[in-house]
Amino acid sequence: MVHYSTAPESDTINVEDGCESQRRGAEASIPSWLRLKPMNSMDAYSCPEDDDFETDAPPDSRLGEAFSDEDDGGQTGSLEMTEIRSSTVSTEARAEDLSSGAPDENRSVSVTTSRRRKSGHHLPRHLSLFDLVSIGVGGTVGSGIFVLCGLIAREHAGPATCLSWAISGFAAFMSGFCYAELSGRIPSPGSSYSYAYACMGELVAFLTAACLSLEFLVSGSAVARSWGDKVVEWLTDELGAGGWVQRYLVPGEFCKTDSIAHIFYYALIFLNGPGFLVPGYGVNPMACVVSAASTILVVCGVRESKLITDIFTWTKVGLVIFMAIGGLILLDPSNLNPFIPPMGFAGVMRGATTSFFGYLGYDGICAVAGEAKDPTINLPRSIMITLVIVTILYITAAVALTGMQHYSEIDGESGFPEAFKARGIEWAAQLTAAGEVFTLPVVVLISCILQPRLQFALARDGLAPKMFCEVDEKGNLKKGTIFAGLVMTLIATFVPFTYLDDFVSAGILVAFSVTNCSLVVMRRDSPIDRPMLLEKLLLSFNGLACLSCIFLVHGFASLLGKTIAVSLTVLTACVGCAISLLCPASVVFGGRRAVGAHWDEGVRYFRTPMVPFIPCIGTFVNWYLIAQLEILGIILLLLYFALSSALYFKYGAKNSRISGRPPSVARQYQEVHQEQENSGQEDQGKYVPCVENGHVIT
């Protein structure tokens, strides 16, 4: 049951278990029309059975998120929370006031929830905890073991590859705690975009969405391209189909024997130059095939794609367990000596930066939050379960691979199959190679599922074309899926994998840092006498963390560089401590953004421990990993941000629901209320509230 209310200036804030001094200070800093008063429990609408949702979330367009389920009749409904400035105490009075637009200063205001039948802009809730874990594990386990594990061992960390995975796993867990809490509090599609939208405004949210597109769209394309290379390798080496492969699957040979393809090939050479879009004589045809097939499958129906995701995900987990157990059985302790290779700890950290790419995917669970059953409980659980499973698999597989074969002999592209071959277990090598080819496409499929959900969130807020939030009768985002699939297919077919790695990793690390900071904003408040102190300290923390990490990575060789690095790191830690000491904990989630929120003590939300320290540690680790990346990836990211900002001001700011201002449901209602007065209730747009069965519907 959700309660929000507003009252005249003489009333006080109803915050349970809050410190009296904080209550008075919060009251003094809030405009009179947002002051809150206690409400009778009969003033709120209780959602039936499993759809009860109780939250202390702020009255925000992101925190007043829609929930839906399926009733016995098969119709999908949704629950929406709406803050109302015009006050009512009864159903009849509520209807009368909304019609007349005349508020009564002597009445309280409550947030009501209502059930609304499925429309063209609501997603059905059909994903169970098992489905969410399947999406998280399936979207994460893939390139980490099949592509990166051997590469990290051979070029960076050697036997200490397991340490690289552990360090990057630690960074993922620090941010994972933040995702877990925010996903339960703000169960909205869009992942980090929704959290930034609620806490930091549209521009930051839009840039965060751009980062997420790198993860869902571009990294999915990279996996598709990697899969295309593996298919050719598998057919050539394992099945002995080299001649057939050269004739039909290697673009250069195909172009030499087909006149039309020959013309197309030279057109690519003319437009893009050899070695960039056409490395090795052409495009990647199998990457095109797997991207297009995944798109078609998702377009056919979300439930069908969910079933395929579940099957392929746990088949892949079984394959990884087989590889790990087989490698541990064949482990030779001499291969693990010396444990730290000649590259030293710097190599381990560079390996950690590269391996972090293998953890990209667990946050995809938050992108489908709008379709999760019982999201308050299942979303945090699925994130934690996914991270535990993935971390155990990665570390175990790294130990198995480096113990089965000396790191200098490990194949950087096909580590486990070649290692089994080197130990004379031919059948295991063939099974592993075939399993990689068979299960890796699920990562591409999940990317095709996630990107349309991000587009849906953007379109719902007016920051993307409205067609992206159109839901068909099957609960599928058909138009958004076709668009995302087309872009993914083009990238996978024409853009080499090597141009994407550091660029994508940097963007996702930035998105993770935004999520960490969002949790701090929601769990801490600036002092009453020093408004915006929390925001200033967070900005200072991120700036100092970035500078200190740059000197730690690139300037630690000289004495001056060490001095600067240590000084900046200590200063960064001091700013983090200042956030804890100077910015008091919010008495309700969201701080003064959520004053007046009531929630049942029986509802237990996931809470990140040690806030703000865990989010700050996670943010610092993210900046350290970014500092490890190549300068080209950072430059590409900055250019990408500049382009995204231009797109926001050109399109998003002009079409936004809130015209670039911080989201406030109360302010939206004010504007609608004024429009109703001016138009005489003739405007029936999507923001005009109405009353049905005594419950407010927007």
C-alpha positions as a printed Julia matrix, in Angstrom:
698×3 Matrix{Float64}:
   0.0     0.0     0.0
   1.45    3.33   -0.99
   0.72    6.64    0.72
   1.76   10.15   -0.25
  -0.04   13.25    0.88
   0.26   17.01    0.79
  -1.21   19.49    3.23
  -1.3    23.19    4.11
   1.76   24.92    5.44
   0.75   24.46    9.06
   0.99   20.7     8.86
   4.09   18.67    9.57
   6.0    15.91    7.86
   4.9    12.43    8.74
   8.17   10.5     8.84
   8.25    7.41   11.01
  11.27    6.65   13.17
  12.92    9.87   12.06
  15.12   12.01   14.22
  13.21   15.1    15.47
  15.87   17.58   14.42
  16.03   16.11   10.93
  12.25   16.25   10.74
  12.12   19.94   11.61
  14.94   20.76    9.22
  13.36   18.83    6.39
  10.04   20.57    7.01
  11.61   24.01    6.86
  13.3    23.34    3.54
  10.23   22.11    1.66
   7.78   24.36   -0.18
   4.47   24.69    1.62
   2.49   23.01   -1.11
   4.64   19.89   -0.71
   4.33   19.71    3.08
   2.82   16.46    4.23
   0.29   15.41    6.83
  -0.75   12.04    8.25
  -3.47   10.22    6.4
  -6.09    7.75    7.39
  -5.35    4.33    6.01
  -8.76    4.31    4.32
  -7.61    7.12    2.01
  -5.37    4.8     0.04
  -6.19    2.02   -2.34
  -4.85   -1.39   -1.49
  -3.72   -3.51   -4.41
  -5.15   -7.03   -4.38
  -3.18  -10.14   -3.49
   0.25  -10.48   -5.11
   0.1    -7.02   -6.62
   0.42   -5.27   -3.26
   3.43   -3.04   -3.53
   4.57   -1.06   -0.56
   7.37    1.39   -0.88
   8.98    4.35    0.74
  10.11    5.51   -2.65
   9.93    9.2    -3.51
   7.0    10.69   -5.44
   8.9    10.66   -8.66
   8.1     9.72  -12.2
  10.64    6.95  -11.89
   9.66    5.85   -8.4
   5.99    5.87   -9.23
   6.55    3.05  -11.64
   3.95    0.85  -13.24
   3.46   -2.76  -12.22
   1.47   -5.3   -14.12
   0.42   -8.89  -13.82
  -1.96  -11.31  -15.44
  -5.37  -12.05  -14.0
  -7.44  -15.15  -14.53
  -8.9   -13.75  -17.68
  -5.55  -13.43  -19.31
  -5.75   -9.65  -19.46
  -2.68   -7.75  -18.42
  -3.19   -4.94  -15.96
  -0.9    -2.33  -14.53
  -0.58   -0.44  -11.31
   0.5     3.17  -11.38
   1.23    5.54   -8.51
   0.23    9.14   -9.04
   0.76   12.12   -6.73
  -2.19   14.48   -6.64
  -2.1    18.04   -5.46
  -5.86   18.53   -5.51
  -7.02   16.94   -2.22
  -9.78   14.48   -1.48
 -11.02   12.36    1.39
 -13.64   10.31   -0.38
 -14.26    8.84   -3.8
 -17.04   11.27   -4.57
 -15.06   14.3    -3.42
 -12.03   13.14   -5.4
 -14.07   12.9    -8.58
 -15.72   16.28   -7.94
 -12.43   18.06   -7.24
 -10.68   16.6   -10.26
 -13.55   17.76  -12.42
 -13.69   21.26  -10.98
  -9.96   21.7   -10.47
 -10.6    23.49   -7.16
  -8.42   22.23   -4.3
  -9.68   22.19   -0.74
  -7.04   23.35    1.72
  -8.7    21.38    4.53
  -8.37   18.02    2.87
  -5.43   15.66    2.69
  -3.96   14.28   -0.48
  -3.09   10.66   -1.04
  -1.27    8.81   -3.72
  -3.65    6.22   -5.04
  -2.95    3.17   -7.08
  -5.19    1.86   -9.77
  -5.52   -1.11  -12.02
  -5.63   -0.32  -15.68
  -6.1    -2.83  -18.43
  -3.39   -3.48  -20.93
  -2.77   -0.65  -23.34
  -0.22   -0.06  -26.03
   2.46    1.24  -23.65
   2.64   -1.32  -20.83
   4.73   -4.48  -20.61
   3.27   -7.65  -19.04
   4.97   -9.05  -15.94
   5.91  -12.63  -16.75
   9.56  -13.09  -15.69
  10.1   -15.3   -12.63
  13.21  -15.39  -10.44
  14.51  -18.3   -12.53
  13.98  -16.33  -15.75
  15.77  -13.29  -14.34
  18.76  -15.37  -13.24
  18.82  -17.0   -16.68
  18.96  -13.58  -18.33
  21.71  -12.44  -15.95
  23.87  -15.56  -16.24
  23.2   -16.05  -19.95
  24.09  -12.47  -20.77
  27.24  -12.54  -18.64
  28.88  -15.94  -19.12
  30.19  -16.06  -22.64
  33.03  -13.89  -23.81
  34.6   -14.05  -20.35
  35.37  -17.77  -20.55
  35.22  -18.49  -24.27
  37.06  -15.4   -25.51
  38.89  -13.54  -22.74
  40.12  -16.16  -20.29
  42.87  -17.51  -22.57
  43.78  -14.04  -23.81
  44.27  -12.68  -20.29
  46.33  -15.69  -19.22
  48.61  -15.54  -22.25
  49.18  -11.78  -22.5
  48.66  -10.31  -19.04
  48.25  -12.33  -15.86
  49.49  -15.89  -16.48
  48.55  -18.27  -13.62
  47.29  -15.24  -11.67
  44.38  -14.91  -14.09
  42.11  -16.06  -11.28
  43.24  -12.97   -9.31
  42.28  -10.77  -12.25
  38.82  -12.3   -12.26
  38.55  -11.91   -8.49
  39.48   -8.2    -8.63
  37.05   -7.43  -11.41
  34.45   -9.54   -9.59
  35.0    -7.41   -6.48
  34.36   -4.29   -8.55
  31.24   -5.88  -10.0
  29.94   -6.77   -6.53
  30.45   -3.23   -5.23
  28.24   -1.91   -7.98
  26.04   -5.01   -7.81
  24.95   -4.13   -4.28
  23.82   -0.74   -5.54
  21.95   -2.25   -8.48
  20.26   -4.72   -6.14
  18.86   -2.04   -3.85
  17.86    0.4    -6.57
  16.2    -2.31   -8.65
  14.01   -3.28   -5.71
  13.14    0.33   -4.9
  12.73    1.53   -8.51
  11.59   -1.54  -10.5
  11.48    0.32  -13.79
  12.74   -0.8   -17.22
  15.89    0.98  -18.28
  18.38   -0.08  -15.58
  20.9     2.69  -14.75
  19.04    5.14  -16.98
  15.98    5.0   -14.71
  18.05    5.46  -11.56
  19.91    8.45  -13.01
  16.62    9.9   -14.24
  15.17    9.77  -10.73
  18.26   11.18   -9.03
  20.22   13.39  -11.43
  17.94   14.65  -14.15
  17.47   14.03  -17.83
  20.84   14.91  -19.35
  22.81   12.61  -17.05
  20.17    9.93  -17.57
  20.38   10.3   -21.34
  24.17    9.96  -21.3
  23.8     6.93  -19.05
  21.41    5.42  -21.56
  24.04    6.01  -24.24
  26.5     4.01  -22.1
  23.99    1.21  -21.71
  23.52    1.08  -25.46
  27.23    0.31  -25.69
  26.67   -2.66  -23.41
  23.45   -4.01  -24.84
  23.92   -3.15  -28.5
  27.62   -2.82  -29.25
  28.94   -5.56  -26.98
  26.23   -7.87  -28.31
  27.54   -7.11  -31.78
  31.08   -7.85  -30.63
  30.01  -11.25  -29.3
  28.21  -11.96  -32.57
  31.37  -11.17  -34.5
  33.44  -13.34  -32.2
  30.94  -16.15  -32.69
  31.23  -15.76  -36.46
  35.01  -16.22  -36.24
  34.56  -19.28  -34.02
  32.13  -20.88  -36.45
  34.66  -20.6   -39.27
  37.42  -21.93  -37.02
  35.27  -24.82  -35.81
  34.16  -25.86  -39.29
  37.7   -25.64  -40.61
  39.64  -27.26  -37.76
  37.19  -29.63  -36.14
  35.02  -30.76  -39.06
  37.62  -30.49  -41.82
  35.34  -28.43  -44.03
  38.05  -25.99  -45.04
  37.3   -25.95  -48.78
  33.59  -25.39  -48.29
  34.29  -22.69  -45.72
  36.68  -20.88  -48.07
  34.13  -20.99  -50.85
  31.03  -19.82  -48.98
  31.91  -18.3   -45.59
  35.17  -16.4   -46.07
  34.12  -13.14  -47.75
  37.31  -12.69  -49.75
  37.03  -16.06  -51.48
  33.3   -15.63  -52.0
  33.84  -12.27  -53.66
  36.38  -13.73  -56.09
  33.85  -16.24  -57.42
  30.68  -14.17  -57.53
  30.45  -11.13  -59.77
  27.77   -9.3   -57.74
  29.57   -9.89  -54.45
  32.79   -8.88  -56.18
  31.32   -5.47  -57.0
  29.99   -5.09  -53.45
  33.36   -6.0   -51.99
  35.22   -3.35  -53.97
  32.55   -0.79  -53.06
  33.38   -1.47  -49.41
  37.06   -1.08  -50.15
  36.41    2.27  -51.83
  34.23    3.63  -49.03
  36.06    2.37  -45.97
  39.5     1.24  -46.94
  40.97   -2.22  -46.5
  41.69   -3.4   -42.97
  38.87   -1.55  -41.19
  35.4    -2.59  -42.29
  36.73   -5.42  -44.42
  39.55   -7.04  -42.43
  40.71  -10.24  -44.11
  38.94   -9.5   -47.39
  35.46   -8.74  -46.26
  32.63   -8.72  -43.81
  31.73  -11.31  -41.16
  28.79  -13.21  -42.66
  28.12  -15.53  -39.71
  27.91  -12.57  -37.33
  25.22  -11.2   -39.62
  23.39  -14.53  -39.5
  23.34  -14.88  -35.7
  22.33  -11.22  -35.15
  19.51  -11.4   -37.68
  18.3   -14.76  -36.33
  18.23  -13.44  -32.77
  16.26  -10.41  -33.88
  13.7   -12.55  -35.7
  13.3   -14.81  -32.66
  12.63  -11.87  -30.31
  10.2   -10.32  -32.79
   8.27  -13.6   -32.91
   7.47  -13.35  -29.19
   9.06  -12.54  -25.86
   7.85  -15.77  -24.26
   9.39  -17.87  -27.02
  12.69  -16.02  -26.69
  12.5   -16.45  -22.89
  12.23  -20.24  -23.26
  15.18  -20.36  -25.65
  17.18  -18.15  -23.27
  16.53  -20.5   -20.33
  17.53  -23.6   -22.31
  20.69  -22.16  -23.82
  21.81  -20.46  -20.59
  21.8   -23.58  -18.44
  23.26  -25.67  -21.24
  26.12  -23.19  -21.29
  26.52  -23.35  -17.51
  26.69  -27.13  -17.76
  29.38  -26.83  -20.44
  31.46  -24.46  -18.3
  31.19  -26.83  -15.33
  32.38  -29.67  -17.55
  35.34  -27.58  -18.76
  36.28  -26.55  -15.23
  36.06  -30.07  -13.77
  37.98  -31.53  -16.71
  40.69  -28.9   -16.37
  41.03  -29.46  -12.61
  41.36  -33.2   -13.15
  44.16  -32.58  -15.66
  45.78  -29.84  -13.56
  49.58  -29.87  -13.44
  50.88  -27.87  -10.42
  54.07  -26.97  -12.3
  52.02  -24.88  -14.72
  51.07  -22.57  -11.84
  54.67  -21.69  -10.97
  55.53  -18.89  -10.79
  52.05  -17.77   -9.84
  52.77  -14.1   -10.6
  54.21  -13.93  -14.14
  57.01  -11.59  -15.3
  54.38   -8.93  -16.1
  53.92   -8.57  -12.33
  50.97   -7.03  -10.5
  50.52   -4.47  -13.31
  49.74   -7.38  -15.62
  47.23   -8.72  -13.11
  45.49   -5.33  -12.99
  45.5    -5.0   -16.76
  43.98   -8.46  -16.86
  41.35   -7.31  -14.34
  40.44   -4.41  -16.61
  40.08   -6.73  -19.58
  38.19   -9.36  -17.58
  35.65   -6.8   -16.39
  34.23   -7.01  -19.9
  33.22  -10.54  -18.93
  31.0    -9.24  -16.11
  28.97   -7.02  -18.39
  25.51   -8.48  -18.4
  24.27   -8.94  -14.84
  22.89   -5.4   -14.83
  20.79   -6.42  -17.81
  18.4    -7.91  -15.25
  17.45   -4.34  -14.32
  16.64   -3.55  -17.94
  13.75   -6.05  -17.85
  12.56   -4.9   -14.4
   9.28   -3.77  -15.93
   8.45   -7.41  -16.73
   9.59   -9.05  -13.47
   7.14  -10.74  -11.15
   7.35   -9.58   -7.52
  10.18   -7.19   -8.48
  10.83   -5.87   -4.97
  12.1    -9.31   -3.95
  13.11  -11.06   -7.17
  15.25   -8.33   -8.75
  17.77   -7.97   -5.88
  17.91  -11.73   -5.41
  18.52  -12.42   -9.08
  21.36   -9.89   -9.24
  23.14  -11.37   -6.22
  22.61  -14.96   -7.38
  23.91  -14.1   -10.85
  27.07  -12.46   -9.51
  27.81  -15.39   -7.2
  27.35  -17.97   -9.98
  29.36  -16.01  -12.54
  32.26  -15.21  -10.19
  32.6   -18.85   -9.09
  32.52  -20.07  -12.69
  35.11  -17.52  -13.88
  37.62  -18.08  -11.08
  37.3   -21.88  -11.25
  37.64  -21.92  -15.02
  40.72  -19.65  -14.86
  42.45  -21.98  -12.38
  41.53  -25.0   -14.52
  42.82  -23.49  -17.76
  46.12  -22.17  -16.41
  46.7   -25.41  -14.49
  45.96  -27.61  -17.49
  48.43  -25.81  -19.82
  51.33  -23.4   -19.28
  50.17  -19.84  -19.78
  52.73  -19.17  -22.53
  51.22  -22.01  -24.6
  47.55  -21.15  -24.08
  45.69  -20.26  -27.26
  44.46  -16.68  -26.97
  41.33  -17.3   -29.04
  40.28  -20.87  -28.18
  41.81  -21.64  -24.81
  39.97  -24.7   -23.51
  39.65  -26.72  -26.76
  43.35  -26.3   -27.53
  44.32  -27.11  -23.94
  42.34  -30.35  -24.02
  44.01  -31.19  -27.34
  47.44  -30.55  -25.86
  46.65  -33.04  -23.08
  45.48  -35.64  -25.61
  41.75  -35.54  -24.72
  40.48  -35.1   -28.27
  36.8   -35.84  -27.58
  36.73  -33.21  -24.81
  38.32  -30.67  -27.17
  35.67  -31.33  -29.82
  32.83  -31.22  -27.3
  34.1   -27.95  -25.85
  34.53  -26.33  -29.27
  31.06  -27.43  -30.36
  29.57  -26.26  -27.07
  31.07  -22.79  -27.5
  29.59  -22.49  -30.97
  26.22  -23.79  -29.8
  25.76  -21.68  -26.63
  27.5   -18.36  -27.3
  24.62  -16.96  -29.43
  22.44  -16.68  -26.3
  24.44  -13.55  -25.4
  23.4   -12.0   -28.7
  19.8   -13.05  -28.12
  19.71  -11.44  -24.67
  21.2    -8.23  -26.1
  18.31   -8.19  -28.59
  15.92   -8.45  -25.64
  17.54   -5.76  -23.48
  18.15   -2.91  -25.92
  14.45   -2.5   -26.87
  13.62   -2.23  -23.15
  16.07    0.64  -22.79
  14.53    2.3   -25.85
  11.09    1.75  -24.29
  12.13    3.65  -21.15
  13.56    6.5   -23.22
  10.5     6.74  -25.45
   8.14    6.7   -22.48
   9.92    9.79  -21.16
   9.87   11.53  -24.53
  13.61   11.15  -25.12
  13.21    8.75  -28.05
  10.55    8.33  -30.76
   7.2     7.12  -29.44
   7.25    4.04  -31.64
   9.82    2.5   -29.28
   7.26    2.27  -26.45
   4.55    0.62  -28.53
   3.68   -2.83  -27.18
   1.83   -5.29  -29.41
  -0.89   -7.69  -28.3
   1.74  -10.29  -27.32
   3.49   -7.89  -24.98
   6.38   -7.46  -27.41
   8.25   -4.32  -28.46
   8.24   -5.22  -32.12
   9.27   -1.9   -33.66
  11.98   -1.29  -31.08
  13.31   -4.83  -31.53
  13.5    -4.51  -35.31
  15.38   -1.22  -35.04
  17.83   -2.51  -32.4
  18.33   -5.76  -34.29
  19.08   -3.96  -37.53
  21.7    -1.73  -35.9
  23.26   -4.7   -34.1
  23.42   -6.7   -37.31
  25.16   -3.89  -39.19
  27.73   -3.39  -36.43
  28.38   -7.12  -36.06
  28.81   -7.55  -39.8
  31.11   -4.65  -40.55
  32.94   -3.42  -37.41
  35.94   -5.42  -36.09
  35.9    -6.6   -32.47
  39.22   -4.91  -31.68
  37.71   -1.44  -32.08
  35.03   -2.05  -29.45
  36.59   -3.57  -26.33
  38.0    -0.62  -24.35
  35.37    1.77  -25.69
  32.51   -0.41  -24.42
  34.21   -1.2   -21.1
  34.78    2.5   -20.36
  31.15    3.37  -21.1
  29.75    0.64  -18.88
  32.09    1.54  -16.03
  30.77    5.09  -16.23
  27.19    3.77  -16.07
  28.11    1.67  -13.03
  29.56    4.74  -11.32
  26.37    6.71  -12.03
  24.35    3.93  -10.39
  26.63    3.96   -7.34
  26.25    7.72   -6.98
  22.49    7.44   -7.45
  22.24    5.16   -4.43
  24.23    7.63   -2.31
  21.89   10.43   -3.4
  18.86    8.37   -2.37
  20.3     7.21    0.97
  21.93   10.48    2.12
  20.74   14.07    2.49
  22.54   17.4     2.42
  22.42   19.33    5.7
  19.56   21.8     5.92
  21.89   24.77    6.26
  24.12   23.6     3.4
  21.92   22.58    0.49
  23.54   20.71   -2.42
  26.51   19.74   -0.24
  25.99   16.05   -1.0
  25.97   16.67   -4.74
  29.11   18.82   -4.53
  30.95   16.2    -2.48
  29.97   13.43   -4.9
  31.18   15.47   -7.85
  34.45   16.19   -6.04
  34.86   12.54   -5.14
  34.49   11.41   -8.75
  36.88   14.08  -10.03
  39.54   13.27   -7.45
  39.08    9.53   -7.97
  39.62    9.94  -11.71
  42.81   12.0   -11.24
  44.26    9.76   -8.53
  43.65    6.63  -10.63
  45.37    8.21  -13.64
  48.46    8.88  -11.54
  48.29    5.46   -9.9
  48.3     3.76  -13.3
  50.48    6.04  -15.43
  52.57    8.1   -13.01
  53.63    5.62  -10.36
  57.04    4.99  -11.91
  58.57    8.27  -10.7
  58.84    9.59   -7.17
  56.85   12.71   -8.05
  54.14   10.58   -9.62
  53.94    8.36   -6.54
  53.67   11.4    -4.29
  50.86   12.92   -6.34
  49.06    9.59   -6.64
  49.16    8.89   -2.9
  48.15   12.46   -2.03
  45.18   12.41   -4.39
  44.1     8.98   -3.16
  44.16   10.12    0.47
  42.22   13.26   -0.46
  39.66   11.14   -2.3
  39.22    8.95    0.78
  38.75   12.07    2.91
  35.97   13.3     0.64
  34.29    9.9     0.94
  34.48   10.13    4.72
  33.11   13.68    4.55
  30.02   12.37    2.76
  29.46    9.96    5.64
  30.09   12.53    8.38
  28.53   15.69    6.96
  25.56   14.28    5.04
  23.11   12.52    7.4
  21.36    9.33    6.45
  17.93    9.89    4.92
  15.05    9.07    7.22
  13.21    7.65    4.21
  14.58    6.26    0.99
  15.08    9.2    -1.35
  15.54   11.73    1.44
  13.55   14.9     1.05
  12.56   13.69   -2.41
  10.3    11.22   -0.61
   9.05   13.03    2.49
   5.7    11.73    3.6
   6.2     8.22    2.3
   4.72    5.5     4.48
   5.58    1.83    4.24
   4.68   -1.34    6.05
   7.45   -2.5     8.35
   6.67   -6.06    7.26
   8.01   -5.38    3.76
  11.75   -5.95    3.72
  13.74   -4.3     0.95
  17.29   -5.16    0.09
  19.59   -2.61    1.68
  23.19   -2.07    0.65
  25.41   -2.16    3.73
  27.9     0.55    4.63
  26.49    3.36    2.5
  28.21    5.55    1.32
  31.43    3.52    1.66
  30.54    0.56   -0.59
  29.2     2.78   -3.41
  32.29    5.0    -3.11
  34.66    2.01   -3.19
  32.85    0.66   -6.22
  33.11    4.04   -7.93
  36.83    4.31   -7.18
  37.46    0.81   -8.55
  35.51    1.71  -11.69
  37.7     4.78  -12.26
  40.82    2.69  -11.65
  39.71    0.2   -14.3
  38.95    3.05  -16.7
  42.47    4.42  -16.16
  43.83    1.05  -17.32
  42.21    1.38  -20.73
  43.86    2.55  -23.91
  43.64    6.27  -24.61
  41.84    5.56  -27.89
  38.92    4.01  -26.02
  38.67    7.04  -23.7
  38.76    9.47  -26.63
  36.06    7.51  -28.43
  33.91    7.61  -25.29
  34.31   11.39  -24.93
  33.37   11.88  -28.57
  30.43    9.57  -28.05
  29.29   11.65  -25.07
  29.57   14.83  -27.11
  27.46   13.31  -29.88
  24.91   12.01  -27.36
  24.66   15.44  -25.69
  24.05   17.08  -29.04
  21.32   14.53  -29.78
  19.71   15.22  -26.39
  19.56   18.98  -26.91
  18.47   18.57  -30.51
  15.7    16.04  -29.87
  15.34   14.9   -26.26
  15.06   18.26  -24.52
  12.44   19.45  -27.01
  10.26   16.33  -26.75
  10.77   15.49  -23.1
   7.78   15.0   -20.86
   9.28   17.33  -18.28
  11.22   19.68  -20.58
  14.56   18.88  -18.99
  13.57   19.71  -15.4
  14.07   17.24  -12.55
  11.2    14.75  -12.64
   8.36   15.52  -10.27
   4.97   13.9   -10.47
   3.55   16.69   -8.33
   4.73   19.33  -10.78
   3.38   17.32  -13.69
   0.0    17.24  -12.0
   0.15   20.99  -11.37
   0.68   21.63  -15.05
  -2.1    19.24  -16.06
  -4.4    20.79  -13.48
  -3.74   24.24  -14.91
  -4.32   22.96  -18.44
  -7.65   21.53  -17.33
  -8.71   24.87  -15.91
  -7.69   26.66  -19.1
  -9.27   24.15  -21.47
 -12.42   23.39  -19.54
 -11.6    19.68  -19.17
 -11.44   19.25  -22.95
  -7.83   18.11  -23.04
  -7.84   14.35  -22.74
  -4.12   13.77  -23.34
  -2.14   11.09  -21.58
  -1.35   13.27  -18.55
  -4.94   14.26  -17.75
  -6.1    12.35  -14.67
  -9.52   10.79  -14.51
 -11.41    8.75  -11.92
 -12.56    5.19  -12.47
 -14.17    3.2    -9.64
 -12.87    5.76   -7.2
  -9.23    5.42   -8.21
  -7.17    8.02  -10.01
  -5.84    6.99  -13.42
  -3.47    8.97  -15.62
